[in-house]
PDB file of C-alpha atoms in Angstrom:
ATOM      1  CA  UNK A   1       0.000   0.000   0.000  1.00  0.00           C
ATOM      2  CA  UNK A   2       2.797   2.310   0.979  1.00  0.00           C
ATOM      3  CA  UNK A   3       4.549   1.546  -2.299  1.00  0.00           C
ATOM      4  CA  UNK A   4       1.410   2.400  -4.272  1.00  0.00           C
ATOM      5  CA  UNK A   5       1.109   5.716  -2.474  1.00  0.00           C
ATOM      6  CA  UNK A   6       4.729   6.541  -3.225  1.00  0.00           C
ATOM      7  CA  UNK A   7       4.243   5.740  -6.896  1.00  0.00           C
ATOM      8  CA  UNK A   8       1.117   7.909  -6.982  1.00  0.00           C
ATOM      9  CA  UNK A   9       3.028  10.838  -5.463  1.00  0.00           C
ATOM     10  CA  UNK A  10       5.841  10.424  -7.943  1.00  0.00           C
ATOM     11  CA  UNK A  11       3.337  10.339 -10.802  1.00  0.00           C
ATOM     12  CA  UNK A  12       1.600  13.443  -9.443  1.00  0.00           C
ATOM     13  CA  UNK A  13       4.845  15.433  -9.087  1.00  0.00           C
ATOM     14  CA  UNK A  14       5.990  14.291 -12.510  1.00  0.00           C
ATOM     15  CA  UNK A  15       2.757  15.419 -14.139  1.00  0.00           C
ATOM     16  CA  UNK A  16       2.909  18.687 -12.203  1.00  0.00           C
ATOM     17  CA  UNK A  17       6.417  19.344 -13.475  1.00  0.00           C
ATOM     18  CA  UNK A  18       5.360  18.553 -17.012  1.00  0.00           C
ATOM     19  CA  UNK A  19       2.412  20.968 -16.725  1.00  0.00           C
ATOM     20  CA  UNK A  20       4.700  23.642 -15.327  1.00  0.00           C
ATOM     21  CA  UNK A  21       7.182  23.131 -18.138  1.00  0.00           C
ATOM     22  CA  UNK A  22       4.379  23.226 -20.708  1.00  0.00           C
ATOM     23  CA  UNK A  23       2.953  26.436 -19.283  1.00  0.00           C
ATOM     24  CA  UNK A  24       6.438  27.958 -19.180  1.00  0.00           C
ATOM     25  CA  UNK A  25       7.048  26.989 -22.799  1.00  0.00           C
ATOM     26  CA  UNK A  26       3.687  28.452 -23.829  1.00  0.00           C
ATOM     27  CA  UNK A  27       4.370  31.717 -21.956  1.00  0.00           C
ATOM     28  CA  UNK A  28       7.855  31.932 -23.451  1.00  0.00           C
ATOM     29  CA  UNK A  29       6.390  31.312 -26.900  1.00  0.00           C
ATOM     30  CA  UNK A  30       3.793  34.042 -26.386  1.00  0.00           C
ATOM     31  CA  UNK A  31       6.548  36.389 -25.187  1.00  0.00           C
ATOM     32  CA  UNK A  32       8.669  35.630 -28.232  1.00  0.00           C
ATOM     33  CA  UNK A  33       5.694  36.114 -30.548  1.00  0.00           C
ATOM     34  CA  UNK A  34       4.853  39.429 -28.846  1.00  0.00           C
ATOM     35  CA  UNK A  35       8.455  40.586 -29.153  1.00  0.00           C
ATOM     36  CA  UNK A  36       8.587  39.565 -32.790  1.00  0.00           C
ATOM     37  CA  UNK A  37       5.299  41.353 -33.494  1.00  0.00           C
ATOM     38  CA  UNK A  38       6.469  44.476 -31.686  1.00  0.00           C
ATOM     39  CA  UNK A  39       9.780  44.407 -33.538  1.00  0.00           C
ATOM     40  CA  UNK A  40       8.021  43.918 -36.865  1.00  0.00           C
ATOM     41  CA  UNK A  41       5.697  46.833 -36.055  1.00  0.00           C
ATOM     42  CA  UNK A  42       8.680  48.972 -35.034  1.00  0.00           C
ATOM     43  CA  UNK A  43      10.506  48.154 -38.264  1.00  0.00           C
ATOM     44  CA  UNK A  44       7.374  48.906 -40.254  1.00  0.00           C
ATOM     45  CA  UNK A  45       6.924  52.264 -38.517  1.00  0.00           C
ATOM     46  CA  UNK A  46      10.585  53.113 -39.053  1.00  0.00           C
ATOM     47  CA  UNK A  47      10.334  52.244 -42.727  1.00  0.00           C
ATOM     48  CA  UNK A  48       7.227  54.411 -43.033  1.00  0.00           C
ATOM     49  CA  UNK A  49       8.924  57.224 -41.135  1.00  0.00           C
ATOM     50  CA  UNK A  50      11.965  57.054 -43.386  1.00  0.00           C
ATOM     51  CA  UNK A  51       9.688  57.003 -46.421  1.00  0.00           C
ATOM     52  CA  UNK A  52       7.768  60.047 -45.210  1.00  0.00           C
ATOM     53  CA  UNK A  53      10.988  61.874 -44.389  1.00  0.00           C
ATOM     54  CA  UNK A  54      12.404  61.058 -47.800  1.00  0.00           C
ATOM     55  CA  UNK A  55       9.197  62.250 -49.472  1.00  0.00           C
ATOM     56  CA  UNK A  56       9.225  65.408 -47.339  1.00  0.00           C
ATOM     57  CA  UNK A  57      12.841  66.156 -48.254  1.00  0.00           C
ATOM     58  CA  UNK A  58      12.085  65.545 -51.930  1.00  0.00           C
ATOM     59  CA  UNK A  59       9.095  67.889 -51.833  1.00  0.00           C
ATOM     60  CA  UNK A  60      11.070  70.512 -49.935  1.00  0.00           C
ATOM     61  CA  UNK A  61      13.880  70.330 -52.485  1.00  0.00           C
ATOM     62  CA  UNK A  62      11.426  70.619 -55.360  1.00  0.00           C
ATOM     63  CA  UNK A  63       9.724  73.602 -53.707  1.00  0.00           C
ATOM     64  CA  UNK A  64      13.114  75.275 -53.316  1.00  0.00           C
ATOM     65  CA  UNK A  65      13.834  74.726 -57.013  1.00  0.00           C
ATOM     66  CA  UNK A  66      10.462  76.214 -57.955  1.00  0.00           C
ATOM     67  CA  UNK A  67      10.933  79.261 -55.707  1.00  0.00           C
ATOM     68  CA  UNK A  68      14.354  80.009 -57.163  1.00  0.00           C
ATOM     69  CA  UNK A  69      12.964  79.610 -60.675  1.00  0.00           C
ATOM     70  CA  UNK A  70      10.152  82.066 -59.875  1.00  0.00           C
ATOM     71  CA  UNK A  71      12.615  84.586 -58.408  1.00  0.00           C
ATOM     72  CA  UNK A  72      14.769  84.396 -61.534  1.00  0.00           C
ATOM     73  CA  UNK A  73      11.777  84.716 -63.868  1.00  0.00           C
ATOM     74  CA  UNK A  74      10.438  87.757 -62.000  1.00  0.00           C
ATOM     75  CA  UNK A  75      13.904  89.256 -62.146  1.00  0.00           C
ATOM     76  CA  UNK A  76      13.838  88.890 -65.938  1.00  0.00           C
ATOM     77  CA  UNK A  77      10.446  90.626 -66.065  1.00  0.00           C
ATOM     78  CA  UNK A  78      11.723  93.576 -64.016  1.00  0.00           C
ATOM     79  CA  UNK A  79      12.434  95.605 -67.123  1.00  0.00           C
ATOM     80  CA  UNK A  80       9.281  94.508 -68.940  1.00  0.00           C
ATOM     81  CA  UNK A  81       6.859  96.682 -66.969  1.00  0.00           C
ATOM     82  CA  UNK A  82       6.819  99.297 -64.243  1.00  0.00           C
ATOM     83  CA  UNK A  83       3.985  97.722 -62.319  1.00  0.00           C
ATOM     84  CA  UNK A  84       3.013  94.447 -60.647  1.00  0.00           C
ATOM     85  CA  UNK A  85      -0.594  93.326 -60.756  1.00  0.00           C
ATOM     86  CA  UNK A  86      -2.317  89.971 -60.147  1.00  0.00           C
ATOM     87  CA  UNK A  87      -3.861  90.354 -63.621  1.00  0.00           C
ATOM     88  CA  UNK A  88      -0.474  89.886 -65.306  1.00  0.00           C
ATOM     89  CA  UNK A  89       0.016  86.478 -66.885  1.00  0.00           C
ATOM     90  CA  UNK A  90       2.980  85.440 -64.727  1.00  0.00           C
ATOM     91  CA  UNK A  91       0.915  85.895 -61.561  1.00  0.00           C
ATOM     92  CA  UNK A  92      -1.780  83.474 -62.680  1.00  0.00           C
ATOM     93  CA  UNK A  93      -1.736  80.051 -60.905  1.00  0.00           C
ATOM     94  CA  UNK A  94      -0.003  77.389 -62.968  1.00  0.00           C
ATOM     95  CA  UNK A  95       0.012  73.596 -62.680  1.00  0.00           C
ATOM     96  CA  UNK A  96       3.090  71.378 -62.993  1.00  0.00           C
ATOM     97  CA  UNK A  97       2.575  67.588 -63.196  1.00  0.00           C
ATOM     98  CA  UNK A  98       5.401  65.288 -62.097  1.00  0.00           C
ATOM     99  CA  UNK A  99       5.252  61.548 -62.704  1.00  0.00           C
ATOM    100  CA  UNK A 100       6.630  60.560 -59.314  1.00  0.00           C
ATOM    101  CA  UNK A 101       5.644  63.601 -57.256  1.00  0.00           C
ATOM    102  CA  UNK A 102       2.034  64.173 -58.210  1.00  0.00           C
ATOM    103  CA  UNK A 103       0.617  67.525 -59.276  1.00  0.00           C
ATOM    104  CA  UNK A 104       2.015  70.871 -58.108  1.00  0.00           C
ATOM    105  CA  UNK A 105       0.056  74.131 -58.123  1.00  0.00           C
ATOM    106  CA  UNK A 106       2.072  77.349 -57.865  1.00  0.00           C
ATOM    107  CA  UNK A 107       0.585  80.790 -57.177  1.00  0.00           C
ATOM    108  CA  UNK A 108       2.592  84.030 -56.924  1.00  0.00           C
ATOM    109  CA  UNK A 109       1.153  87.208 -55.384  1.00  0.00           C
ATOM    110  CA  UNK A 110       2.739  90.682 -55.193  1.00  0.00           C
ATOM    111  CA  UNK A 111       2.933  92.142 -51.684  1.00  0.00           C
ATOM    112  CA  UNK A 112       3.857  95.699 -50.523  1.00  0.00           C
ATOM    113  CA  UNK A 113       0.113  95.931 -49.953  1.00  0.00           C
ATOM    114  CA  UNK A 114      -0.192  97.628 -46.545  1.00  0.00           C
ATOM    115  CA  UNK A 115       1.317 100.341 -44.361  1.00  0.00           C
ATOM    116  CA  UNK A 116       5.071  99.608 -44.204  1.00  0.00           C
ATOM    117  CA  UNK A 117       5.631  99.231 -40.471  1.00  0.00           C
ATOM    118  CA  UNK A 118       9.426  99.083 -40.919  1.00  0.00           C
ATOM    119  CA  UNK A 119       9.524 102.226 -43.063  1.00  0.00           C
ATOM    120  CA  UNK A 120       7.545 104.683 -40.965  1.00  0.00           C
ATOM    121  CA  UNK A 121      10.607 106.724 -40.039  1.00  0.00           C
ATOM    122  CA  UNK A 122      13.163 108.840 -41.838  1.00  0.00           C
ATOM    123  CA  UNK A 123      16.747 107.474 -42.106  1.00  0.00           C
ATOM    124  CA  UNK A 124      17.453 108.650 -38.538  1.00  0.00           C
ATOM    125  CA  UNK A 125      15.072 105.930 -37.375  1.00  0.00           C
ATOM    126  CA  UNK A 126      13.216 108.308 -35.040  1.00  0.00           C
ATOM    127  CA  UNK A 127      11.402 110.978 -37.080  1.00  0.00           C
ATOM    128  CA  UNK A 128       8.042 109.821 -38.415  1.00  0.00           C
ATOM    129  CA  UNK A 129       7.671 110.295 -42.164  1.00  0.00           C
ATOM    130  CA  UNK A 130       5.167 113.117 -42.565  1.00  0.00           C
ATOM    131  CA  UNK A 131       3.229 111.354 -45.314  1.00  0.00           C
ATOM    132  CA  UNK A 132       2.449 108.398 -43.030  1.00  0.00           C
ATOM    133  CA  UNK A 133       1.223 110.480 -40.115  1.00  0.00           C
ATOM    134  CA  UNK A 134      -2.347 110.712 -41.406  1.00  0.00           C
ATOM    135  CA  UNK A 135      -2.669 107.047 -42.532  1.00  0.00           C
ATOM    136  CA  UNK A 136      -1.322 105.855 -39.173  1.00  0.00           C
ATOM    137  CA  UNK A 137      -3.788 108.016 -37.269  1.00  0.00           C
ATOM    138  CA  UNK A 138      -6.630 106.886 -39.518  1.00  0.00           C
ATOM    139  CA  UNK A 139      -5.726 103.246 -38.851  1.00  0.00           C
ATOM    140  CA  UNK A 140      -5.748 103.715 -35.069  1.00  0.00           C
ATOM    141  CA  UNK A 141      -9.076 105.549 -35.342  1.00  0.00           C
ATOM    142  CA  UNK A 142     -10.488 102.625 -37.338  1.00  0.00           C
ATOM    143  CA  UNK A 143      -9.528 100.082 -34.692  1.00  0.00           C
ATOM    144  CA  UNK A 144     -10.584 102.437 -31.885  1.00  0.00           C
ATOM    145  CA  UNK A 145      -7.195 102.902 -30.225  1.00  0.00           C
ATOM    146  CA  UNK A 146      -5.919 106.338 -31.174  1.00  0.00           C
ATOM    147  CA  UNK A 147      -4.400 106.611 -27.664  1.00  0.00           C
ATOM    148  CA  UNK A 148      -1.742 104.079 -28.705  1.00  0.00           C
ATOM    149  CA  UNK A 149      -0.179 106.278 -31.404  1.00  0.00           C
ATOM    150  CA  UNK A 150       2.740 107.689 -29.394  1.00  0.00           C
ATOM    151  CA  UNK A 151       3.382 104.450 -27.508  1.00  0.00           C
ATOM    152  CA  UNK A 152       3.455 102.549 -30.780  1.00  0.00           C
ATOM    153  CA  UNK A 153       5.937 105.014 -32.259  1.00  0.00           C
ATOM    154  CA  UNK A 154       8.116 104.876 -29.130  1.00  0.00           C
ATOM    155  CA  UNK A 155       8.050 101.113 -29.366  1.00  0.00           C
ATOM    156  CA  UNK A 156       9.138 101.101 -33.024  1.00  0.00           C
ATOM    157  CA  UNK A 157      11.687 103.910 -33.166  1.00  0.00           C
ATOM    158  CA  UNK A 158      15.404 103.403 -32.566  1.00  0.00           C
ATOM    159  CA  UNK A 159      15.986 105.597 -29.533  1.00  0.00           C
ATOM    160  CA  UNK A 160      15.026 105.203 -25.890  1.00  0.00           C
ATOM    161  CA  UNK A 161      13.703 108.728 -25.378  1.00  0.00           C
ATOM    162  CA  UNK A 162       9.935 109.004 -24.953  1.00  0.00           C
ATOM    163  CA  UNK A 163       7.959 111.337 -27.167  1.00  0.00           C
ATOM    164  CA  UNK A 164       5.870 114.045 -25.534  1.00  0.00           C
ATOM    165  CA  UNK A 165       2.884 112.098 -24.254  1.00  0.00           C
ATOM    166  CA  UNK A 166       4.536 108.820 -25.184  1.00  0.00           C
ATOM    167  CA  UNK A 167       6.199 106.125 -23.120  1.00  0.00           C
ATOM    168  CA  UNK A 168       9.485 104.210 -23.317  1.00  0.00           C
ATOM    169  CA  UNK A 169      10.121 100.980 -21.430  1.00  0.00           C
ATOM    170  CA  UNK A 170      13.279  98.988 -20.835  1.00  0.00           C
ATOM    171  CA  UNK A 171      11.834  96.051 -22.776  1.00  0.00           C
ATOM    172  CA  UNK A 172      11.061  98.082 -25.917  1.00  0.00           C
ATOM    173  CA  UNK A 173      12.979  96.703 -28.891  1.00  0.00           C
ATOM    174  CA  UNK A 174      13.761 100.182 -30.327  1.00  0.00           C
ATOM    175  CA  UNK A 175      14.130  98.798 -33.814  1.00  0.00           C
ATOM    176  CA  UNK A 176      11.781  97.882 -36.637  1.00  0.00           C
ATOM    177  CA  UNK A 177      10.250  94.444 -35.984  1.00  0.00           C
ATOM    178  CA  UNK A 178      11.121  91.615 -38.306  1.00  0.00           C
ATOM    179  CA  UNK A 179       7.689  90.142 -37.863  1.00  0.00           C
ATOM    180  CA  UNK A 180       4.422  91.933 -37.209  1.00  0.00           C
ATOM    181  CA  UNK A 181       3.800  89.472 -34.353  1.00  0.00           C
ATOM    182  CA  UNK A 182       6.631  91.067 -32.388  1.00  0.00           C
ATOM    183  CA  UNK A 183       4.207  93.879 -31.679  1.00  0.00           C
ATOM    184  CA  UNK A 184       2.155  91.335 -29.729  1.00  0.00           C
ATOM    185  CA  UNK A 185       5.062  89.472 -28.141  1.00  0.00           C
ATOM    186  CA  UNK A 186       7.078  92.443 -26.933  1.00  0.00           C
ATOM    187  CA  UNK A 187       4.715  95.378 -26.536  1.00  0.00           C
ATOM    188  CA  UNK A 188       2.622  95.270 -23.346  1.00  0.00           C
ATOM    189  CA  UNK A 189       0.198  97.781 -24.868  1.00  0.00           C
ATOM    190  CA  UNK A 190      -0.779  95.642 -27.872  1.00  0.00           C
ATOM    191  CA  UNK A 191      -3.207  92.838 -27.053  1.00  0.00           C
ATOM    192  CA  UNK A 192      -4.039  89.994 -29.474  1.00  0.00           C
ATOM    193  CA  UNK A 193      -7.391  91.662 -30.158  1.00  0.00           C
ATOM    194  CA  UNK A 194      -5.718  94.948 -31.090  1.00  0.00           C
ATOM    195  CA  UNK A 195      -3.134  93.206 -33.268  1.00  0.00           C
ATOM    196  CA  UNK A 196      -5.324  90.683 -35.097  1.00  0.00           C
ATOM    197  CA  UNK A 197      -8.823  92.076 -34.573  1.00  0.00           C
ATOM    198  CA  UNK A 198     -11.792  90.200 -33.215  1.00  0.00           C
ATOM    199  CA  UNK A 199     -14.765  88.860 -35.122  1.00  0.00           C
ATOM    200  CA  UNK A 200     -15.475  91.257 -37.985  1.00  0.00           C
ATOM    201  CA  UNK A 201     -13.303  93.983 -36.468  1.00  0.00           C
ATOM    202  CA  UNK A 202      -9.899  94.512 -38.080  1.00  0.00           C
ATOM    203  CA  UNK A 203      -6.597  94.815 -36.224  1.00  0.00           C
ATOM    204  CA  UNK A 204      -3.160  96.323 -36.797  1.00  0.00           C
ATOM    205  CA  UNK A 205      -2.041  93.245 -38.777  1.00  0.00           C
ATOM    206  CA  UNK A 206      -4.832  93.911 -41.292  1.00  0.00           C
ATOM    207  CA  UNK A 207      -3.435  97.372 -42.006  1.00  0.00           C
ATOM    208  CA  UNK A 208       0.336  96.950 -41.602  1.00  0.00           C
ATOM    209  CA  UNK A 209       3.076  94.753 -43.023  1.00  0.00           C
ATOM    210  CA  UNK A 210       6.812  94.260 -42.635  1.00  0.00           C
ATOM    211  CA  UNK A 211       7.097  93.119 -46.254  1.00  0.00           C
ATOM    212  CA  UNK A 212       7.176  96.488 -47.967  1.00  0.00           C
ATOM    213  CA  UNK A 213       9.802  98.702 -49.582  1.00  0.00           C
ATOM    214  CA  UNK A 214       8.240 101.840 -48.098  1.00  0.00           C
ATOM    215  CA  UNK A 215       5.222 102.435 -50.340  1.00  0.00           C
ATOM    216  CA  UNK A 216       1.867 100.767 -50.934  1.00  0.00           C
ATOM    217  CA  UNK A 217       1.206  99.039 -54.257  1.00  0.00           C
ATOM    218  CA  UNK A 218      -2.260 100.197 -55.331  1.00  0.00           C
ATOM    219  CA  UNK A 219      -2.630  97.132 -57.552  1.00  0.00           C
ATOM    220  CA  UNK A 220      -2.835  94.816 -54.530  1.00  0.00           C
ATOM    221  CA  UNK A 221      -3.682  96.951 -51.483  1.00  0.00           C
ATOM    222  CA  UNK A 222      -7.028  96.062 -49.830  1.00  0.00           C
ATOM    223  CA  UNK A 223      -9.757  98.695 -49.979  1.00  0.00           C
ATOM    224  CA  UNK A 224      -9.622  99.238 -46.217  1.00  0.00           C
ATOM    225  CA  UNK A 225      -5.921 100.118 -46.506  1.00  0.00           C
ATOM    226  CA  UNK A 226      -6.359 102.444 -49.489  1.00  0.00           C
ATOM    227  CA  UNK A 227      -9.119 104.275 -47.623  1.00  0.00           C
ATOM    228  CA  UNK A 228      -6.502 105.362 -45.062  1.00  0.00           C
ATOM    229  CA  UNK A 229      -4.559 107.314 -47.680  1.00  0.00           C
ATOM    230  CA  UNK A 230      -5.184 111.006 -48.391  1.00  0.00           C
ATOM    231  CA  UNK A 231      -6.881 111.464 -51.742  1.00  0.00           C
ATOM    232  CA  UNK A 232      -8.418 107.974 -51.626  1.00  0.00           C
ATOM    233  CA  UNK A 233     -10.378 108.306 -48.400  1.00  0.00           C
ATOM    234  CA  UNK A 234     -13.479 109.853 -49.956  1.00  0.00           C
ATOM    235  CA  UNK A 235     -15.692 109.826 -53.057  1.00  0.00           C
ATOM    236  CA  UNK A 236     -15.381 106.029 -53.229  1.00  0.00           C
ATOM    237  CA  UNK A 237     -12.077 106.282 -55.089  1.00  0.00           C
ATOM    238  CA  UNK A 238     -10.485 103.357 -53.203  1.00  0.00           C
ATOM    239  CA  UNK A 239     -13.332 101.035 -54.203  1.00  0.00           C
ATOM    240  CA  UNK A 240     -13.156 102.322 -57.762  1.00  0.00           C
ATOM    241  CA  UNK A 241      -9.448 101.481 -57.956  1.00  0.00           C
ATOM    242  CA  UNK A 242     -10.151  97.987 -56.612  1.00  0.00           C
ATOM    243  CA  UNK A 243     -12.783  97.490 -59.293  1.00  0.00           C
ATOM    244  CA  UNK A 244     -10.733  98.825 -62.191  1.00  0.00           C
ATOM    245  CA  UNK A 245      -7.593  96.834 -61.355  1.00  0.00           C
ATOM    246  CA  UNK A 246      -9.473  93.536 -61.696  1.00  0.00           C
ATOM    247  CA  UNK A 247      -9.711  94.234 -65.421  1.00  0.00           C
ATOM    248  CA  UNK A 248      -6.385  95.925 -66.078  1.00  0.00           C
ATOM    249  CA  UNK A 249      -3.443  97.048 -63.938  1.00  0.00           C
ATOM    250  CA  UNK A 250      -3.082 100.538 -62.525  1.00  0.00           C
ATOM    251  CA  UNK A 251       0.157 101.530 -64.266  1.00  0.00           C
ATOM    252  CA  UNK A 252       0.909 105.010 -62.928  1.00  0.00           C
ATOM    253  CA  UNK A 253      -0.575 108.056 -61.229  1.00  0.00           C
ATOM    254  CA  UNK A 254      -2.120 109.205 -64.487  1.00  0.00           C
ATOM    255  CA  UNK A 255      -4.383 106.154 -64.370  1.00  0.00           C
ATOM    256  CA  UNK A 256      -5.415 107.091 -60.823  1.00  0.00           C
ATOM    257  CA  UNK A 257      -5.906 110.730 -61.716  1.00  0.00           C
ATOM    258  CA  UNK A 258      -8.187 109.785 -64.628  1.00  0.00           C
ATOM    259  CA  UNK A 259     -10.638 107.876 -62.437  1.00  0.00           C
ATOM    260  CA  UNK A 260     -13.984 109.469 -61.549  1.00  0.00           C
ATOM    261  CA  UNK A 261     -13.810 110.954 -58.060  1.00  0.00           C
ATOM    262  CA  UNK A 262     -10.117 111.863 -58.203  1.00  0.00           C
ATOM    263  CA  UNK A 263      -9.339 115.446 -57.273  1.00  0.00           C
ATOM    264  CA  UNK A 264      -6.656 117.529 -59.038  1.00  0.00           C
ATOM    265  CA  UNK A 265      -4.364 116.902 -56.033  1.00  0.00           C
ATOM    266  CA  UNK A 266      -4.856 113.141 -55.691  1.00  0.00           C
ATOM    267  CA  UNK A 267      -1.636 112.165 -57.442  1.00  0.00           C
ATOM    268  CA  UNK A 268       0.342 114.765 -55.500  1.00  0.00           C
ATOM    269  CA  UNK A 269      -0.997 113.518 -52.165  1.00  0.00           C
ATOM    270  CA  UNK A 270      -0.068 109.933 -53.041  1.00  0.00           C
ATOM    271  CA  UNK A 271       3.399 110.544 -54.486  1.00  0.00           C
ATOM    272  CA  UNK A 272       5.360 109.442 -51.392  1.00  0.00           C
ATOM    273  CA  UNK A 273       2.776 106.921 -50.209  1.00  0.00           C
ATOM    274  CA  UNK A 274       1.724 104.812 -53.162  1.00  0.00           C
ATOM    275  CA  UNK A 275       3.427 102.867 -55.935  1.00  0.00           C
ATOM    276  CA  UNK A 276       2.518 100.274 -58.554  1.00  0.00           C
ATOM    277  CA  UNK A 277       5.391  97.796 -58.221  1.00  0.00           C
ATOM    278  CA  UNK A 278       6.257  95.338 -55.464  1.00  0.00           C
ATOM    279  CA  UNK A 279       9.553  94.306 -53.990  1.00  0.00           C
ATOM    280  CA  UNK A 280       8.167  91.428 -51.929  1.00  0.00           C
ATOM    281  CA  UNK A 281       6.130  88.469 -53.159  1.00  0.00           C
ATOM    282  CA  UNK A 282       4.406  85.488 -51.644  1.00  0.00           C
ATOM    283  CA  UNK A 283       4.458  82.061 -53.265  1.00  0.00           C
ATOM    284  CA  UNK A 284       2.010  79.320 -52.383  1.00  0.00           C
ATOM    285  CA  UNK A 285       2.955  75.850 -53.571  1.00  0.00           C
ATOM    286  CA  UNK A 286       0.486  73.008 -53.105  1.00  0.00           C
ATOM    287  CA  UNK A 287       1.082  69.357 -53.870  1.00  0.00           C
ATOM    288  CA  UNK A 288      -1.648  66.917 -54.848  1.00  0.00           C
ATOM    289  CA  UNK A 289      -1.163  63.171 -54.909  1.00  0.00           C
ATOM    290  CA  UNK A 290      -2.436  60.821 -57.597  1.00  0.00           C
ATOM    291  CA  UNK A 291      -5.791  60.508 -55.835  1.00  0.00           C
ATOM    292  CA  UNK A 292      -6.359  64.309 -55.828  1.00  0.00           C
ATOM    293  CA  UNK A 293      -6.066  64.411 -52.064  1.00  0.00           C
ATOM    294  CA  UNK A 294      -4.530  67.372 -50.290  1.00  0.00           C
ATOM    295  CA  UNK A 295      -0.787  67.142 -49.839  1.00  0.00           C
ATOM    296  CA  UNK A 296       1.902  69.458 -48.507  1.00  0.00           C
ATOM    297  CA  UNK A 297       1.521  73.224 -48.778  1.00  0.00           C
ATOM    298  CA  UNK A 298       4.386  75.711 -48.800  1.00  0.00           C
ATOM    299  CA  UNK A 299       3.878  79.409 -48.055  1.00  0.00           C
ATOM    300  CA  UNK A 300       6.981  81.387 -48.931  1.00  0.00           C
ATOM    301  CA  UNK A 301       7.839  85.087 -49.026  1.00  0.00           C
ATOM    302  CA  UNK A 302      10.834  86.401 -50.942  1.00  0.00           C
ATOM    303  CA  UNK A 303      12.547  89.676 -51.785  1.00  0.00           C
ATOM    304  CA  UNK A 304      12.826  90.229 -55.539  1.00  0.00           C
ATOM    305  CA  UNK A 305      15.599  92.807 -55.207  1.00  0.00           C
ATOM    306  CA  UNK A 306      17.991  90.617 -53.231  1.00  0.00           C
ATOM    307  CA  UNK A 307      16.513  87.280 -54.406  1.00  0.00           C
ATOM    308  CA  UNK A 308      16.381  86.072 -50.815  1.00  0.00           C
ATOM    309  CA  UNK A 309      13.749  83.869 -49.184  1.00  0.00           C
ATOM    310  CA  UNK A 310      12.512  85.627 -46.048  1.00  0.00           C
ATOM    311  CA  UNK A 311       9.868  83.222 -44.770  1.00  0.00           C
ATOM    312  CA  UNK A 312       9.231  79.514 -45.329  1.00  0.00           C
ATOM    313  CA  UNK A 313       6.205  77.771 -43.854  1.00  0.00           C
ATOM    314  CA  UNK A 314       4.996  74.229 -44.459  1.00  0.00           C
ATOM    315  CA  UNK A 315       1.705  72.597 -43.601  1.00  0.00           C
TER     316      UNK A 315
END
């Protein structure tokens, strides 16, 4: 009897060990399978990531080639006309199909379309250009913050001496901002609502730009900007210019002077404020894949005079 019991115990322990070994083998197998699956997934993700990065670099390189080509072409057209208007053929959107890169849509737009925030002062960097005094005041009246005029000028000028009624602070940059957003980042007097507007109300960014050579191109300036300028602020002349330029460019001040509503002094009032050519241009490049789905978009700003890219954004 005792021998039978001993044999039964041995059999039980043997089977228990076998079950334990089997379970261990199964768990180890599941672990190995999980590791292999995770590794395969990791490799797959890395391959996809490398593929996306390669595609992104290819698109970025192609966009750079297109931008440089546009800058060179516009440079060649510099002597062809004395004006820049969206109605000219080289500013019409054009489509470029590539076998391996899908379809590319390129649009070029002249800028210099708003008050030149970096060119408000004379060469001394402190004296406000007389011709921009009225447009600047009109802008602040439009947004309802005329009280900011002197503080804004103190913020933008190059010295640290406050104007009469103005205010200088230690954190004022005392130089022209590279980006209009610096007015929001660095000036404690300019709130996001004042800078960008709110709802249907316009803000400083709707009236001002850093991408300007010092004058406003009447072929591209919005109506609300042209209405700030003396000679265009009444008799509906700003709206009339906007309507006429959709059919043909405004080439010179004689074209402006010939419009109904222009006074004999209109051209004289605009001489140091307005122009018809642009120095800065924006390029929008959009890529479409073979299935016509949205791809990468590039928004680029360049200086035609120096042929330099000043801003590059991708989305």
